[in-house]
XYZ file of C-alpha atoms in Angstrom:
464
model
C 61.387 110.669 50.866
C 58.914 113.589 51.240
C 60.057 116.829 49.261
C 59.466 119.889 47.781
C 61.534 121.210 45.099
C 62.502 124.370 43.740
C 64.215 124.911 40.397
C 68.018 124.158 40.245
C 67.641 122.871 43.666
C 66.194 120.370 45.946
C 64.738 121.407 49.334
C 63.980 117.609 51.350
C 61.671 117.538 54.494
C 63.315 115.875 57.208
C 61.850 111.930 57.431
C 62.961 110.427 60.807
C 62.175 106.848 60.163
C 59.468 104.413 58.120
C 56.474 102.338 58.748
C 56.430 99.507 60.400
C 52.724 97.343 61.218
C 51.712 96.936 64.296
C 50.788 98.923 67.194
C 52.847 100.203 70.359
C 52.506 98.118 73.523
C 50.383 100.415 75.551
C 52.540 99.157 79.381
C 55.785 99.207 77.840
C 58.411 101.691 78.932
C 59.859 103.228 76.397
C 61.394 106.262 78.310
C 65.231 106.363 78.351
C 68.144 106.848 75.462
C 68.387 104.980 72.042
C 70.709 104.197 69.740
C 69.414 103.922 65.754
C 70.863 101.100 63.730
C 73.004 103.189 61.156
C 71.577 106.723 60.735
C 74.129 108.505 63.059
C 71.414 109.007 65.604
C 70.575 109.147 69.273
C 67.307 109.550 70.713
C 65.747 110.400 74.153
C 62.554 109.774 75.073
C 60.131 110.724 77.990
C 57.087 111.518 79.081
C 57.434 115.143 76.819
C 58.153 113.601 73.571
C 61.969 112.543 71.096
C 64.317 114.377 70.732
C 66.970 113.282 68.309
C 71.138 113.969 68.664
C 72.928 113.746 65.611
C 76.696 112.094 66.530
C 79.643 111.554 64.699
C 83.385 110.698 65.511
C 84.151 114.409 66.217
C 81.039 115.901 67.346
C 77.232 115.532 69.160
C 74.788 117.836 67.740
C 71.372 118.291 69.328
C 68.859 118.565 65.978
C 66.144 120.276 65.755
C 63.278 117.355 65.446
C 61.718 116.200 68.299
C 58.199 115.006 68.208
C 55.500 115.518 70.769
C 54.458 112.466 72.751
C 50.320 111.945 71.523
C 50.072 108.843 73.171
C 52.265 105.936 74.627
C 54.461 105.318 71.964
C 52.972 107.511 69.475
C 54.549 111.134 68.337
C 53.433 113.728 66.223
C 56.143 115.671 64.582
C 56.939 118.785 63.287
C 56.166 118.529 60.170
C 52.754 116.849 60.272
C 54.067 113.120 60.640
C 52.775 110.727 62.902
C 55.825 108.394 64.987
C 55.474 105.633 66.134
C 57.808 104.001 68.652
C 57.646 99.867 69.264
C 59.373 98.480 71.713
C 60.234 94.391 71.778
C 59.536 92.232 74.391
C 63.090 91.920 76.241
C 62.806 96.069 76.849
C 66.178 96.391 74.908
C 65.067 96.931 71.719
C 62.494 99.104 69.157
C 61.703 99.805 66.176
C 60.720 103.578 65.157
C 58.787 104.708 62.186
C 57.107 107.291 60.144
C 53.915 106.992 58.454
C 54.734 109.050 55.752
C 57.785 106.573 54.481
C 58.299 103.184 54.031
C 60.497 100.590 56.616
C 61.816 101.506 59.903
C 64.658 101.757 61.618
C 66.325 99.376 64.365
C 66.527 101.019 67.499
C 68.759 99.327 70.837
C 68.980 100.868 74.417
C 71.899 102.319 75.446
C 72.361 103.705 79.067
C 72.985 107.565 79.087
C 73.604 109.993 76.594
C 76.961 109.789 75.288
C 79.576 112.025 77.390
C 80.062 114.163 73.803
C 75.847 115.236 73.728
C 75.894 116.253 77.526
C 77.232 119.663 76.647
C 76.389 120.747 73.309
C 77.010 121.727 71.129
C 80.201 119.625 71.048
C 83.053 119.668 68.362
C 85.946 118.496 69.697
C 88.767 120.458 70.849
C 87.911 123.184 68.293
C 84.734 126.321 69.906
C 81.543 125.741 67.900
C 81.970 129.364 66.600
C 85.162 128.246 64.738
C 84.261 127.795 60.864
C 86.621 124.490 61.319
C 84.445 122.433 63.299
C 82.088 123.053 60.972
C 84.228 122.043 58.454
C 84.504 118.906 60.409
C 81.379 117.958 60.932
C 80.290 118.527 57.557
C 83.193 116.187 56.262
C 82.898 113.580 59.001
C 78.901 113.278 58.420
C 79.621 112.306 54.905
C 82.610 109.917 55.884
C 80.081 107.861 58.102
C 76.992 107.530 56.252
C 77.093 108.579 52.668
C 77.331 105.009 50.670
C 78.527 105.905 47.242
C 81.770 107.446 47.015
C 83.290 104.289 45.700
C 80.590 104.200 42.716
C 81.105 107.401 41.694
C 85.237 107.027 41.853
C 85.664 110.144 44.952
C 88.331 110.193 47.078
C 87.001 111.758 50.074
C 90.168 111.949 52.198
C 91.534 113.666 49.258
C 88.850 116.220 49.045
C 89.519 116.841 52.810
C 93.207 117.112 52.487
C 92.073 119.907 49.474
C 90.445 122.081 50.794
C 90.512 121.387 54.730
C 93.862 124.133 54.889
C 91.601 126.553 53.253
C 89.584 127.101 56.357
C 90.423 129.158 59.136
C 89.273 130.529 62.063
C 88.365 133.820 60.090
C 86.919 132.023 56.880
C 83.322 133.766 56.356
C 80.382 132.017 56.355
C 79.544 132.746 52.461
C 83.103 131.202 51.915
C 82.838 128.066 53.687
C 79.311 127.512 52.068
C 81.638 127.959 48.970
C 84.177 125.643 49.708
C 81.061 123.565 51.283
C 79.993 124.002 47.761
C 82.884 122.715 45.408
C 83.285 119.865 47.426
C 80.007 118.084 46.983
C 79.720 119.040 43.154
C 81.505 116.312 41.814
C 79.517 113.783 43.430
C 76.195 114.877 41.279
C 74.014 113.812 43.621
C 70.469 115.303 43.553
C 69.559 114.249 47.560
C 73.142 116.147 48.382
C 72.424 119.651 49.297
C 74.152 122.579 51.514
C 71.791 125.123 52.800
C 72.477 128.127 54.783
C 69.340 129.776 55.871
C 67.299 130.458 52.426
C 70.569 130.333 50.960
C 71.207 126.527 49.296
C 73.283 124.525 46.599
C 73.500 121.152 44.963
C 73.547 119.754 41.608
C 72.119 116.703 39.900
C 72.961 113.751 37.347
C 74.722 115.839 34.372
C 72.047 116.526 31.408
C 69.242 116.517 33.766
C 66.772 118.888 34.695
C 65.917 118.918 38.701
C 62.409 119.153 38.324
C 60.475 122.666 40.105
C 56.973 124.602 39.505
C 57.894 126.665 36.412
C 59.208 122.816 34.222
C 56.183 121.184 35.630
C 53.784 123.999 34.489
C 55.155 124.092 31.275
C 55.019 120.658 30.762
C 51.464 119.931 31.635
C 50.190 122.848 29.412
C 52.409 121.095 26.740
C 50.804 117.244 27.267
C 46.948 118.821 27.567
C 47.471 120.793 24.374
C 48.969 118.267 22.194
C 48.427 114.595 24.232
C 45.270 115.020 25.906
C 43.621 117.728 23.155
C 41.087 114.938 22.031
C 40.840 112.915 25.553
C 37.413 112.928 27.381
C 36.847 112.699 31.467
C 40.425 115.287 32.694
C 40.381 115.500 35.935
C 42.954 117.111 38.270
C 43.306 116.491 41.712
C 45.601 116.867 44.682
C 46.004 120.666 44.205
C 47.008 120.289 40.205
C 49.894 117.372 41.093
C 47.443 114.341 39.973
C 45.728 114.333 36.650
C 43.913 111.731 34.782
C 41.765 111.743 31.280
C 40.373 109.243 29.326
C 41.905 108.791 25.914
C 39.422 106.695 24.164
C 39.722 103.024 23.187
C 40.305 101.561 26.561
C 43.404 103.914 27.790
C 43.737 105.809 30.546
C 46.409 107.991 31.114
C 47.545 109.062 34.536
C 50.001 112.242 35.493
C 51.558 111.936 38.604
C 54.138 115.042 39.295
C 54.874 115.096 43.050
C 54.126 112.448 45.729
C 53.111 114.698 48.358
C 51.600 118.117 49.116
C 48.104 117.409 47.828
C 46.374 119.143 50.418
C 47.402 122.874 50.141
C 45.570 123.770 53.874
C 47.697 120.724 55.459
C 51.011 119.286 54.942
C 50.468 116.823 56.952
C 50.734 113.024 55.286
C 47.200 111.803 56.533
C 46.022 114.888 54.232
C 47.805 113.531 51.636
C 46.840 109.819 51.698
C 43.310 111.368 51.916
C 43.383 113.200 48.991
C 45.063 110.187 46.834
C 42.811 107.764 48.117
C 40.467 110.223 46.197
C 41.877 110.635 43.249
C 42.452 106.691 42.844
C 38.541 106.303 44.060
C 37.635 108.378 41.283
C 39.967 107.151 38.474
C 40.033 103.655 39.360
C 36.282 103.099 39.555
C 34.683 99.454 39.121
C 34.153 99.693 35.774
C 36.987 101.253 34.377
C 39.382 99.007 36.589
C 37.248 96.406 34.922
C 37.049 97.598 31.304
C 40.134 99.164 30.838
C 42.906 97.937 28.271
C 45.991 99.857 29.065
C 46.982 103.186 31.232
C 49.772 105.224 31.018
C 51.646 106.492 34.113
C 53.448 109.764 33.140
C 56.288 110.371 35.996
C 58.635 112.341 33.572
C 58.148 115.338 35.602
C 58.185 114.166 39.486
C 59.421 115.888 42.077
C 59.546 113.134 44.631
C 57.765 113.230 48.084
C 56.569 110.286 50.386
C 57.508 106.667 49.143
C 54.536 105.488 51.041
C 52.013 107.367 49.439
C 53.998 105.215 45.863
C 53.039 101.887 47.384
C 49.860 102.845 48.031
C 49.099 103.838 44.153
C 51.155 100.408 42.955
C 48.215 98.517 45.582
C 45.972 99.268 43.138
C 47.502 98.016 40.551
C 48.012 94.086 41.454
C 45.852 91.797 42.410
C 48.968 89.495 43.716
C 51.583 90.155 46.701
C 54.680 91.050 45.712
C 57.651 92.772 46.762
C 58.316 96.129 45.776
C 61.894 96.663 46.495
C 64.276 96.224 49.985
C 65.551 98.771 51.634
C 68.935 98.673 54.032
C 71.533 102.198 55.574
C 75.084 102.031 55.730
C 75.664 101.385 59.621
C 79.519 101.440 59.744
C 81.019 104.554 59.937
C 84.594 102.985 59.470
C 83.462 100.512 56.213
C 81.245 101.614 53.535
C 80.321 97.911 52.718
C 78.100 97.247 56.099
C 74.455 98.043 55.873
C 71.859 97.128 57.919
C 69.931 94.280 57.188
C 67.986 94.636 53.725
C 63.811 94.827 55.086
C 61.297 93.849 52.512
C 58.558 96.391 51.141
C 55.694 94.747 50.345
C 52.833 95.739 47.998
C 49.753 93.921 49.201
C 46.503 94.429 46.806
C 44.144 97.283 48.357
C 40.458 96.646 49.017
C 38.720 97.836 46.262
C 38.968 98.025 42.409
C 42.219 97.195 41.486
C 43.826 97.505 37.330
C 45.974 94.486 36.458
C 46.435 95.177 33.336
C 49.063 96.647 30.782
C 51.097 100.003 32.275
C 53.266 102.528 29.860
C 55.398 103.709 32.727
C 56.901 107.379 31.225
C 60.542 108.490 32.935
C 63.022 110.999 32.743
C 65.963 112.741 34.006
C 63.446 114.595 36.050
C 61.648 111.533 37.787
C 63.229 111.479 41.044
C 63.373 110.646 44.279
C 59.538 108.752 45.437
C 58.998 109.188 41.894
C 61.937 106.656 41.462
C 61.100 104.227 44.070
C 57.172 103.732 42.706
C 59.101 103.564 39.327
C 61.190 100.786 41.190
C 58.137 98.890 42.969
C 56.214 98.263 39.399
C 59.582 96.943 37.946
C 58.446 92.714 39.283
C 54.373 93.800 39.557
C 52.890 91.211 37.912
C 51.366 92.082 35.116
C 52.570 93.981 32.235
C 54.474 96.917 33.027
C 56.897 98.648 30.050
C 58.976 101.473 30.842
C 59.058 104.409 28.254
C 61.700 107.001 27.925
C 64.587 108.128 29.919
C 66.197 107.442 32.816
C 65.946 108.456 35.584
C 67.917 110.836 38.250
C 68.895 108.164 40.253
C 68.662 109.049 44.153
C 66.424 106.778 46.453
C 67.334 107.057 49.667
C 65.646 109.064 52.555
C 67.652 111.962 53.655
C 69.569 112.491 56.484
C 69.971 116.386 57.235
C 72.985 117.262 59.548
C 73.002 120.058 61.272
C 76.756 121.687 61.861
C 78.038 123.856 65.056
C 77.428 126.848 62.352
C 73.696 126.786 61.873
C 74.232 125.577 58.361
C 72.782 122.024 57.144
C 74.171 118.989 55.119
C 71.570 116.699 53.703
C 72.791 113.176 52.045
C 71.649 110.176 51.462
C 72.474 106.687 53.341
C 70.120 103.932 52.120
C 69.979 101.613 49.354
C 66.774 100.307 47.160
C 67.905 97.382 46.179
C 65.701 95.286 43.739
C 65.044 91.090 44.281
C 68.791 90.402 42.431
C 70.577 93.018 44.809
C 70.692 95.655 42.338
C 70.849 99.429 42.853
C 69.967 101.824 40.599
C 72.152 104.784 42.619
C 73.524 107.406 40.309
C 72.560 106.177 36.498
C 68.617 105.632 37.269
C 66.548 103.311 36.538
C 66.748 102.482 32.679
C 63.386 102.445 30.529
C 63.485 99.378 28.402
C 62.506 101.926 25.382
C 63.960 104.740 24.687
C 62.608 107.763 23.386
C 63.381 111.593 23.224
C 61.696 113.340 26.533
C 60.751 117.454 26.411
C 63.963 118.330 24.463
C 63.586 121.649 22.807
C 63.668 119.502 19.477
C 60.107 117.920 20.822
C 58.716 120.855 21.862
C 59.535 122.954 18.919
C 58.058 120.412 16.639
C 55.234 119.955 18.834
C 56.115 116.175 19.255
C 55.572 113.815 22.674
C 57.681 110.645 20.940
C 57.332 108.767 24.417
C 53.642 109.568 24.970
C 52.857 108.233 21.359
C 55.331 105.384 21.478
C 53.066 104.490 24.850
C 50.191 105.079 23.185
C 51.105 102.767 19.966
C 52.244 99.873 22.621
C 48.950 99.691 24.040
C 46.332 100.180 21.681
C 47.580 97.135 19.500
C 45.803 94.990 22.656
C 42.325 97.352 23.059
C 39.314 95.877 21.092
């Protein structure tokens, strides 16, 4: 999921769908209303553009993505994404993505708007302007998509029956984001967040660090003082969020702190792709891809970003097809157990150099998000591939932001990564298979990187 994160927080661009091959069928009609496959969403489409409703039980919100029609089939969003819309060959059905993520989402016709969107915005029985329908929305959005209350042991009708007779039709808007607040702490969720204009709250795994611009500075001066002091051949790219340095005797070690905004002039993901296709160009050059014994991959400070932009590193890094990871949304608002059908993410090998051999894969508490599904697609690469450290936060899923009657936002998560065995890694993280201390004030006081030299020791034993 493309981010951007600010400390103690987590501010999530809105991703409307995934990628899916394939072009759209230039003569196909694609005008009219559809219905996503889980997601909570309804879309129109025309000859303008999509525009995208946002339904529950209790309510039809209008949102505020649409994208811009380029071409037949093709949109270009808001924030710099490209759509693309594919219809299938009976007319009744699509499939919608985004290139900036990974899958795509089922799409089937329906014949109107639903009665509840044709006069928003529309709340039931209760006037938008009434902090209780925002109230309602809020709980009801989490009611039909969020998949984990069971996991993490909430009752959610009991957190309604709490604190719903707390709101009234006089309850302020700072107190409702309070209540708003309180309710989703417990569930520790870093890709749960309230916002309220530039006002915004939500809380990760406990003992973790949300990773933001002031950790990730100080980190990097840390591992360039003390890791990479005696390395040859640093390089940064992607606006400081890539770095890479040679650190003698057939290792390479590779810093990876965000997975998108690489191009400071455009935030756009084709800027992005650009600029790592650059960065992997230069790093991953014949010779090295040939002649190099081991690399370390250092996500313990990763903000997240686009999951694409992670498949296309872990392309390079195979010389076999495999699959990375399946992804599938909860699509029953009544039962938390129905998803939509899990859809394969493949890696397939990139033209070019490509390293096969031995990875040092460095996590932590603050890998999260896209940092946690590239984590997640090296776990079957073939090849060699050891994690180091801790782990991580433990959120995968795209985002769904809901807007309420209020002008406030909810964003949660809805989807599943679910490895070849069915296995989620929701709320603990993905586990390193060796554990070491990561940036405790213990390690930086005594000027120690135990995961960095416990990578290091693991993969010189094989250089020459």
């Amino acid at each position: 999921m493309r981010n951007v994160v600010g400390t103690g927080a987590l501010l999530l661009v809105l991703a409307l769908a995934a990628t899916a091959p394939g072009t759209p069928d230039a003569g196909a009609n694609l005008d009219g209303v559809w219905r996503t496959d889980g997601y909570g969403t309804v879309l129109t489409v025309d000859g303008r553009g999509l525009q995208e409703y946002q339904t529950t039980a209790v309510s039809c919100l209008k949102g505020d993505f649409s994208g811009a029609a380029a071409k037949q089939g093709t949109y270009d969003s808001d924030d710099g994404d490209v759509l693309t819309l594919r219809p299938a060959p009976d007319g009744r059905r699509a499939q919608l993505s985004d290139d900036s993520s990974v899958g795509y989402r089922r799409l089937q016709r329906i014949g109107s708007l639903p009665a509840a969107c044709t006069h928003p915005p529309s709340t039931g029985r209760l006037p938008s302007s009434d902090p209780r329908a925002s109230f309602d929305v809020f709980w009801q959005s989490f009611e039909e998509n969020y998949p984990f209350f069971a996991a993490k042991g909430i009752d959610w009708h009991a957190v309604r029956n709490h604190y719903r007779p707390l709101v009234h039709r006089d309850t302020t808007r700072s107190d409702l984001f309070d209540i708003f607040s309180r309710m989703i702490t417990p569930l520790h969720d870093a890709h749960v967040l309230v916002q309220d204009g530039n006002r915004h709250y939500g809380v990760g795994r406990p003992g973790t660090d949300v990773p933001g611009p002031e950790l990730d500075a100080k980190v990097k001066k840390f591992v360039i003082d003390r890791d990479l002091k005696e390395a040859t051949d640093r390089q940064d790219f992607a606006d400081g969020l890539i770095t890479f340095a040679d650190l003698g005797n057939g290792l390479g070690y590779l810093r990876i702190s965000d997975f998108d905004g690489y191009d400071p002039d455009d935030d756009a993901y084709s800027a992005d792709l650009t600029e790592l296709g650059r960065a992997l160009d230069t790093v991953l050059t014949p010779v090295r891809a040939r002649t190099m014994q081991g690399l370390i991959i250092d996500l313990r400070i990763n903000g997240g970003g686009s999951d694409a932009l992670g498949i296309h590193i872990a392309e390079r890094l195979t010389d076999i097809p495999y699959v990375a990871y399946s992804k599938r949304a909860r699509n029953n608002p009544a039962d938390p157990t129905r998803h939509t059908r899990p859809e394969p993410i493949q890696v397939i090998p990139a033209r070019g150099p490509l390293y096969t051999g031995p990875i040092a894969l460095l996590t932590s508490g603050s890998t999260i998000s896209a940092g946690e599904t590239f984590t997640q697609a090296l776990i079957d690469r073939p090849g060699r591939t050891v994690r180091i450290g801790r782990p991580t936060q433990g959120v995968f899923s795209d985002i769904l932001v809901r807007y309420l009657p209020n002008g406030m936002s909810a964003w949660l998560p809805n989807e599943e990564f679910l490895t070849r065995t069915g296995r989620t890694f929701d709320g603990a993280g993905i586990p390193p298979q060796i554990t070491e201390p990561v940036f405790t004030d213990e390690e930086f006081t005594k000027e120690r990187d135990s995961a960095f030299d416990r990578a290091v020791k693991l993969l010189r034993p094989a250089t020459p």
